[in-house]
Amino acid sequence: MARILIAHGPNLNLLGSREQHIYGTTTLAGINQNLRQEASRLGHETECFQSNHEGELIDWIQTHGRQADILILNPAAFTHTSVALRDAILGVSIPVIEVHLSNIYRREPFRAHSYIADIALGQVAGFGPHSYELALQAAHQVLSQNADPTPQA
Ligand code: DQA
């Protein structure tokens, strides 16, 4: 049994109604419920969190990161702006899988840069809510291999 953290950045609380042509109609509650169920089926514990505030995400990662095995993170707009979020992940040495609903490389050029990508085990982008499921499967795989996937700067 592993402990998996799942964190969502700003505006993802609006999923379901927000820019449906890009993000679809599934709500964040729906995504979390699905992940909790699937993780428990795989024998893992999950803790989910969403915030619109950079500092709150950082505080949450600092508080929970050392007691957890892996972080599935959709940093949303902070992907493209936040050195502080990156440093928080490195600070607690938690392996991270980066998730995006949309394919950030097919959108505005500013979305093509991620401050998280090069410290992540991997990135899943472009499959809507299914991106999170794929990330969970990847997390399960990594945890089962019992590797030491520590992020590198
Ligand atoms: C997003 C992509 C980001 O560029 C954007 O700011 C988001 C959502 C995604 O899941 O596709 O808020 O992370």
Short mmCIF file of C-alpha atoms and ligand atoms in Angstrom, two decimals:
data_model
loop_
_atom_site.label_atom_id
_atom_site.label_comp_id
_atom_site.label_asym_id
_atom_site.label_seq_id
_atom_site.Cartn_x
_atom_site.Cartn_y
_atom_site.Cartn_z
CA MET A 1 0.00 0.00 0.00
CA ALA A 2 1.41 3.37 -1.01
CA ARG A 3 0.29 6.90 -0.28
CA ILE A 4 -0.48 8.91 -3.41
CA LEU A 5 -1.01 12.68 -3.31
CA ILE A 6 -3.18 14.25 -5.99
CA ALA A 7 -3.06 18.04 -6.36
CA HIS A 8 -4.81 20.40 -8.73
CA GLY A 9 -3.89 24.03 -9.36
CA PRO A 10 -5.88 27.18 -10.04
CA ASN A 11 -9.22 27.21 -11.84
CA LEU A 12 -9.48 23.42 -11.89
CA ASN A 13 -12.28 23.77 -9.32
CA LEU A 14 -14.27 25.10 -12.31
CA LEU A 15 -13.93 21.90 -14.33
CA GLY A 16 -17.28 20.87 -15.75
CA SER A 17 -18.24 24.43 -16.63
CA ARG A 18 -14.91 26.01 -17.54
CA GLU A 19 -14.03 26.23 -21.28
CA GLN A 20 -15.77 22.94 -22.00
CA HIS A 21 -14.42 22.81 -25.56
CA ILE A 22 -10.93 22.44 -24.05
CA TYR A 23 -11.48 20.74 -20.70
CA GLY A 24 -14.71 18.78 -21.21
CA THR A 25 -17.64 18.42 -18.85
CA THR A 26 -16.28 16.18 -16.09
CA THR A 27 -16.13 17.93 -12.73
CA LEU A 28 -13.14 17.89 -10.39
CA ALA A 29 -15.21 15.96 -7.84
CA GLY A 30 -15.85 13.34 -10.54
CA ILE A 31 -12.16 13.11 -11.39
CA ASN A 32 -11.16 12.75 -7.73
CA GLN A 33 -13.83 10.16 -7.02
CA ASN A 34 -12.70 8.07 -9.96
CA LEU A 35 -9.05 8.33 -8.90
CA ARG A 36 -9.85 7.41 -5.29
CA GLN A 37 -11.77 4.33 -6.43
CA GLU A 38 -9.13 3.20 -8.88
CA ALA A 39 -6.28 3.82 -6.42
CA SER A 40 -8.04 1.84 -3.72
CA ARG A 41 -8.65 -0.99 -6.20
CA LEU A 42 -4.89 -0.99 -6.81
CA GLY A 43 -4.31 -1.02 -3.05
CA HIS A 44 -3.24 2.59 -2.53
CA GLU A 45 -4.33 5.43 -0.30
CA THR A 46 -4.96 8.87 -1.82
CA GLU A 47 -5.16 12.43 -0.59
CA CYS A 48 -6.67 15.02 -2.96
CA PHE A 49 -6.29 18.79 -2.82
CA GLN A 50 -7.12 21.77 -5.04
CA SER A 51 -6.20 25.38 -4.56
CA ASN A 52 -6.26 28.58 -6.54
CA HIS A 53 -3.38 29.90 -4.42
CA GLU A 54 0.26 29.15 -5.08
CA GLY A 55 1.23 29.43 -1.41
CA GLU A 56 -1.51 27.02 -0.33
CA LEU A 57 -0.32 24.41 -2.81
CA ILE A 58 3.24 24.86 -1.56
CA ASP A 59 2.15 24.60 2.10
CA TRP A 60 0.16 21.45 1.31
CA ILE A 61 3.09 19.83 -0.49
CA GLN A 62 5.42 20.75 2.38
CA THR A 63 2.97 19.32 4.93
CA HIS A 64 2.12 16.07 3.16
CA GLY A 65 5.00 15.48 0.77
CA ARG A 66 7.42 13.77 3.13
CA GLN A 67 4.81 11.25 4.31
CA ALA A 68 3.75 10.29 0.78
CA ASP A 69 5.26 8.12 -1.92
CA ILE A 70 4.33 9.99 -5.08
CA LEU A 71 2.54 13.15 -6.23
CA ILE A 72 0.20 13.37 -9.21
CA LEU A 73 0.05 17.08 -9.99
CA ASN A 74 -1.87 19.22 -12.43
CA PRO A 75 -0.23 22.57 -11.68
CA ALA A 76 -2.62 24.30 -14.16
CA ALA A 77 -1.41 27.85 -14.92
CA PHE A 78 1.35 27.55 -12.28
CA THR A 79 2.97 25.02 -14.63
CA HIS A 80 4.14 27.92 -16.74
CA THR A 81 5.03 30.40 -13.99
CA SER A 82 5.99 28.84 -10.68
CA VAL A 83 9.59 28.30 -9.69
CA ALA A 84 8.28 28.22 -6.10
CA LEU A 85 6.08 25.17 -6.75
CA ARG A 86 9.00 23.43 -8.43
CA ASP A 87 11.23 24.21 -5.44
CA ALA A 88 8.59 22.88 -3.01
CA ILE A 89 8.52 19.53 -4.83
CA LEU A 90 12.31 19.35 -4.83
CA GLY A 91 12.34 20.50 -1.20
CA VAL A 92 10.40 17.49 0.06
CA SER A 93 11.95 15.10 -2.47
CA ILE A 94 8.67 13.66 -3.67
CA PRO A 95 8.53 12.00 -7.08
CA VAL A 96 6.00 13.81 -9.27
CA ILE A 97 3.96 12.93 -12.34
CA GLU A 98 2.73 16.02 -14.21
CA VAL A 99 -0.79 15.92 -15.63
CA HIS A 100 -2.72 18.13 -18.02
CA LEU A 101 -6.18 17.62 -19.44
CA SER A 102 -5.26 19.48 -22.61
CA ASN A 103 -2.24 19.00 -24.82
CA ILE A 104 -0.30 22.06 -23.70
CA TYR A 105 1.98 21.80 -26.77
CA ARG A 106 -0.89 22.34 -29.16
CA ARG A 107 -2.09 25.56 -27.56
CA GLU A 108 -0.67 29.07 -27.06
CA PRO A 109 3.15 29.07 -27.15
CA PHE A 110 3.45 30.22 -23.51
CA ARG A 111 1.87 26.93 -22.40
CA ALA A 112 4.63 24.89 -23.99
CA HIS A 113 7.04 25.68 -21.16
CA SER A 114 6.68 23.79 -17.87
CA TYR A 115 8.69 24.49 -14.72
CA ILE A 116 7.78 20.99 -13.55
CA ALA A 117 8.47 18.80 -16.61
CA ASP A 118 12.22 18.34 -16.15
CA ILE A 119 11.88 17.32 -12.49
CA ALA A 120 8.93 15.00 -13.19
CA LEU A 121 9.11 11.25 -13.72
CA GLY A 122 6.91 11.91 -16.72
CA GLN A 123 4.07 13.98 -18.07
CA VAL A 124 0.62 13.00 -19.34
CA ALA A 125 -1.20 15.64 -21.38
CA GLY A 126 -4.03 15.82 -23.85
CA PHE A 127 -6.42 13.06 -22.85
CA GLY A 128 -8.91 15.00 -20.77
CA PRO A 129 -9.82 13.33 -17.45
CA HIS A 130 -8.23 10.15 -18.77
CA SER A 131 -4.82 11.89 -18.37
CA TYR A 132 -5.23 11.48 -14.61
CA GLU A 133 -6.08 7.78 -14.92
CA LEU A 134 -3.01 7.22 -17.07
CA ALA A 135 -0.91 9.07 -14.49
CA LEU A 136 -2.33 6.85 -11.74
CA GLN A 137 -1.46 3.74 -13.73
CA ALA A 138 2.06 5.10 -14.21
CA ALA A 139 2.32 5.87 -10.49
CA HIS A 140 1.20 2.32 -9.66
CA GLN A 141 3.78 0.91 -12.04
CA VAL A 142 6.58 3.00 -10.53
CA LEU A 143 5.53 2.12 -6.98
CA SER A 144 5.31 -1.59 -7.82
CA GLN A 145 8.79 -1.56 -9.27
CA ASN A 146 9.92 -0.25 -5.89
CA ALA A 147 12.41 2.01 -7.66
CA ASP A 148 13.77 5.16 -6.08
CA PRO A 149 12.29 7.79 -8.36
CA THR A 150 13.66 10.87 -6.62
CA PRO A 151 13.27 14.06 -8.67
CA GLN A 152 16.45 15.61 -9.98
CA ALA A 153 17.17 19.29 -10.46
C1 DQA B 1 -4.01 22.76 -17.78
C2 DQA B 1 -3.25 23.50 -18.89
C3 DQA B 1 -2.75 24.84 -18.37
O1 DQA B 1 -2.06 25.52 -19.41
C4 DQA B 1 -3.92 25.70 -17.94
O2 DQA B 1 -3.46 26.91 -17.37
C5 DQA B 1 -4.84 25.00 -17.00
C6 DQA B 1 -5.13 23.59 -17.22
C7 DQA B 1 -4.62 21.44 -18.31
O3 DQA B 1 -4.97 20.60 -17.48
O4 DQA B 1 -4.77 21.26 -19.52
O5 DQA B 1 -5.43 25.62 -16.12
O6 DQA B 1 -3.09 22.42 -16.77
#
